[in-house]
Coordinates of N, CA and C in Angstrom, one line a residue:
X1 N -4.5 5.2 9.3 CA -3.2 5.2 9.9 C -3.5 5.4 11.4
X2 N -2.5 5.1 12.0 CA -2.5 4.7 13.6 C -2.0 5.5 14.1
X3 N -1.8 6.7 15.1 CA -1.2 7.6 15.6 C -1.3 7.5 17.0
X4 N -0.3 7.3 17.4 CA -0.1 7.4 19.6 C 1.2 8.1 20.0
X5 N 0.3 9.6 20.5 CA 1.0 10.8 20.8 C 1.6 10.6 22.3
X6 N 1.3 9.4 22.8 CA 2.1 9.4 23.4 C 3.1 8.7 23.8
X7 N 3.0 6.8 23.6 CA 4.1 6.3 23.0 C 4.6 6.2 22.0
X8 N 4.2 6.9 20.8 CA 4.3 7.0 19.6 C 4.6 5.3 18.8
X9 N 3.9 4.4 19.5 CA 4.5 2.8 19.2 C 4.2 2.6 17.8
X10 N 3.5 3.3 16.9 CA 3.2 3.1 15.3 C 3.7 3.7 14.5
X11 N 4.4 5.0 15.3 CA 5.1 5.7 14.5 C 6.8 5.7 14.5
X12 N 6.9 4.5 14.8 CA 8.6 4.0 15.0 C 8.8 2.4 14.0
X13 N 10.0 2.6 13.9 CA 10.8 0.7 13.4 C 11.1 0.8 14.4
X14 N 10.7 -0.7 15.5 CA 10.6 -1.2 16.1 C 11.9 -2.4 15.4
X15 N 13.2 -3.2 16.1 CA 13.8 -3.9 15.9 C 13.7 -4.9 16.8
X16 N 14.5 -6.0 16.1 CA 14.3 -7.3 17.2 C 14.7 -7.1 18.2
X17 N 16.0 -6.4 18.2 CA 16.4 -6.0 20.0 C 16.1 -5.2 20.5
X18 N 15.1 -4.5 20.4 CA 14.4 -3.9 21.1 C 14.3 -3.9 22.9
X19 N 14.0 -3.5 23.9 CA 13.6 -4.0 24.8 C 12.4 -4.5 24.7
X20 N 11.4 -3.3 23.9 CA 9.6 -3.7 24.1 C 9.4 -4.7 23.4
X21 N 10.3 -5.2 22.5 CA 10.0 -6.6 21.6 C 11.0 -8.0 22.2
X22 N 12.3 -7.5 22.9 CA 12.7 -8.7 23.4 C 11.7 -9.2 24.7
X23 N 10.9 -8.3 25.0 CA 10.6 -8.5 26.4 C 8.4 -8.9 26.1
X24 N 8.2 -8.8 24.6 CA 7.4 -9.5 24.1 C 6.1 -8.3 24.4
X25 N 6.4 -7.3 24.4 CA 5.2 -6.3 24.7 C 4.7 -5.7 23.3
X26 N 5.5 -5.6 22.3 CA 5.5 -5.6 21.1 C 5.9 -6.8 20.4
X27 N 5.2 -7.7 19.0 CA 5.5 -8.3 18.2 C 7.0 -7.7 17.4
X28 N 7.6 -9.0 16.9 CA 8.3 -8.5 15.8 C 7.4 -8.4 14.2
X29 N 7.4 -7.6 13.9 CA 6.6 -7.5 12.6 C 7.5 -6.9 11.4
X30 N 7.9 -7.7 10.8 CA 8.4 -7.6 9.5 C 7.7 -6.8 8.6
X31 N 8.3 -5.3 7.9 CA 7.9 -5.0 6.5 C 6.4 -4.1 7.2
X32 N 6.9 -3.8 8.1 CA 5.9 -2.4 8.8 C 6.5 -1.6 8.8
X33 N 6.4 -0.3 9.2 CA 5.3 -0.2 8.4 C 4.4 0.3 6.9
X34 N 3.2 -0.3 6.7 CA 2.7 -0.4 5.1 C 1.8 0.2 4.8
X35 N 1.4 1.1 3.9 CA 0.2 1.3 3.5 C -0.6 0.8 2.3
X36 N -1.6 1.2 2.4 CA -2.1 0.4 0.9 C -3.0 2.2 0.3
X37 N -2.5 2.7 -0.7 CA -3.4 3.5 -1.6 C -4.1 2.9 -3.3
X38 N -5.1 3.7 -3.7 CA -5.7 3.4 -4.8 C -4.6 3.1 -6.1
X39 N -4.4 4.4 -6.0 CA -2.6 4.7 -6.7 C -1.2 5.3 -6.3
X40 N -0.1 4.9 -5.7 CA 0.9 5.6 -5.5 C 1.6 6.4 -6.8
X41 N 2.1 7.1 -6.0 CA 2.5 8.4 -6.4 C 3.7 8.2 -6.8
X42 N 4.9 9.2 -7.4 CA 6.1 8.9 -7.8 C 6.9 9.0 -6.9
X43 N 7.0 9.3 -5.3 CA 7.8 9.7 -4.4 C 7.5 8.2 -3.0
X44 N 6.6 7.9 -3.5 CA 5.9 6.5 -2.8 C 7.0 5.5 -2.4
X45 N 7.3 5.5 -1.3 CA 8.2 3.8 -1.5 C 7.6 2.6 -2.1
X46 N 7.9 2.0 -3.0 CA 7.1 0.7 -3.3 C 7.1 -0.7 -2.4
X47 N 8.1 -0.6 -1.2 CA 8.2 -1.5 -0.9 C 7.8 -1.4 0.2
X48 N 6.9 -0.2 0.8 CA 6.2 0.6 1.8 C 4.9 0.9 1.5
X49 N 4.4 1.3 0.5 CA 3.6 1.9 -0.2 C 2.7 0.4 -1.6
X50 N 1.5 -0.4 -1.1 CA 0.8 -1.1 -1.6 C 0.0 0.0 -2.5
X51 N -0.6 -0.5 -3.8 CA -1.2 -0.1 -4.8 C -2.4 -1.2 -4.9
X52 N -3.6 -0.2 -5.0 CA -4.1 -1.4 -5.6 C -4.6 -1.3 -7.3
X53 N -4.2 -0.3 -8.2 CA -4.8 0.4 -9.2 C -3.5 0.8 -9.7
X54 N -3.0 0.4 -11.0 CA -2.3 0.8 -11.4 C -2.1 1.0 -13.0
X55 N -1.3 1.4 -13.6 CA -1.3 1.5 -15.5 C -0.9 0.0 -16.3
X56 N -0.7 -0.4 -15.0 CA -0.6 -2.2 -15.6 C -1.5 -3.3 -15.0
X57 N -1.6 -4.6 -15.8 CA -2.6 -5.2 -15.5 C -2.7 -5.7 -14.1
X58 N -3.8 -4.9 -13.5 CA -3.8 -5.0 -11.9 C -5.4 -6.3 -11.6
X59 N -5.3 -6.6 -10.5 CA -6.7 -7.4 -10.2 C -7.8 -6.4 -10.2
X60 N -7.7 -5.0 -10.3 CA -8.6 -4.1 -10.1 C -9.2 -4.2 -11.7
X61 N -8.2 -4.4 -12.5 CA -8.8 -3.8 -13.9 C -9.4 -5.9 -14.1
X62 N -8.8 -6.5 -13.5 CA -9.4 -7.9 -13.9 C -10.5 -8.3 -13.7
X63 N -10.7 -7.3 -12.6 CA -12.4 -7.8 -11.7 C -13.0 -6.8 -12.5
X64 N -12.4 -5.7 -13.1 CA -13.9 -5.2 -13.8 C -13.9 -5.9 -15.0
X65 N -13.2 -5.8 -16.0 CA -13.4 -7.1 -17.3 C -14.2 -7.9 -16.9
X66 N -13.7 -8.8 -15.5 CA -14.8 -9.9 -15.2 C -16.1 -9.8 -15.2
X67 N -16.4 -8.3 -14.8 CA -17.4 -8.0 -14.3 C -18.3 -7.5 -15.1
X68 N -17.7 -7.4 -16.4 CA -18.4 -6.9 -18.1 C -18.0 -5.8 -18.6
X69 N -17.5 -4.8 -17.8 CA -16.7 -4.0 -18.8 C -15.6 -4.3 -19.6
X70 N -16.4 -3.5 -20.8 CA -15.1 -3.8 -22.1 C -13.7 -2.9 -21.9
X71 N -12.7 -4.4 -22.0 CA -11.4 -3.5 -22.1 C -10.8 -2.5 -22.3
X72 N -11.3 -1.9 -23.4 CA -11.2 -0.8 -23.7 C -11.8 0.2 -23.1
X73 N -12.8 -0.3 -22.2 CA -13.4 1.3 -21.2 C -12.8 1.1 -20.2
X74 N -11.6 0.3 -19.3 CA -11.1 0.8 -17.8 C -10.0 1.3 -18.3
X75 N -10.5 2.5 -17.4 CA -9.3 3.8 -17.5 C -7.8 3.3 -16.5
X76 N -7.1 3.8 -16.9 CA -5.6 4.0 -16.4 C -6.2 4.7 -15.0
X77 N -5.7 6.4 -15.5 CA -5.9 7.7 -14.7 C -7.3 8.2 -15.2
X78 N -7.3 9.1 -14.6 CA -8.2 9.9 -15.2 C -8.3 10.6 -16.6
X79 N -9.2 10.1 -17.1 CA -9.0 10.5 -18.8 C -8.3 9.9 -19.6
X80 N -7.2 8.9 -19.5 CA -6.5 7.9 -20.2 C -7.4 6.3 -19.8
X81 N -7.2 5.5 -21.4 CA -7.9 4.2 -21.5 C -6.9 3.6 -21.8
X82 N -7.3 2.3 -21.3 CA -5.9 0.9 -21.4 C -6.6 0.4 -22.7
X83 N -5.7 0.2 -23.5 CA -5.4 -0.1 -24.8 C -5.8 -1.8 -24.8
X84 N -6.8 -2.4 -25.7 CA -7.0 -3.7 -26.0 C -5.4 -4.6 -25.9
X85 N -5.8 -5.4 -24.7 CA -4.7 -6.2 -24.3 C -3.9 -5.9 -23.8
X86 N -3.8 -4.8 -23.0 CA -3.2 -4.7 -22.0 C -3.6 -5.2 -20.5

């Protein structure tokens, strides 16, 4: 994460009418700003908040199958196993 204490320009929504964006010193950037975590949390906005690891079938758990681990050994969480075919 990006922090500027003194224009604070990463830590704002920034809109089209802006002056710093009508006047092109900032982009307009749609759907900023985003993070990406391993797993979000229950309080997480999802539509803010990228996952890449999740309790359903994610590319995380597909690249390891691919990769030779048996289904049945990638875990969910910690200490829970995804169930054959999921």
């Amino acid at each position: 994460m990006l922090f500027d204490s003194v224009t604070k320009v990463y830590s704002k929504f920034w809109l089209d009418g802006e002056v710093q964006v009508l006047r092109g010193y900032l982009p307009s950037m749609k759907g900023v700003p985003s993070a990406l975590k391993f797993q979000r949390d229950a309080q997480d906005d999802e539509g803010r908040i990228k996952q890449w690891y999740s309790n359903y079938g994610t590319v995380a758990k597909q690249a390891a199958v691919a990769w030779g681990v048996v289904p049945d050994e990638v875990q969910t969480v910690p200490g829970r196993h995804v169930e054959a075919g999921q």
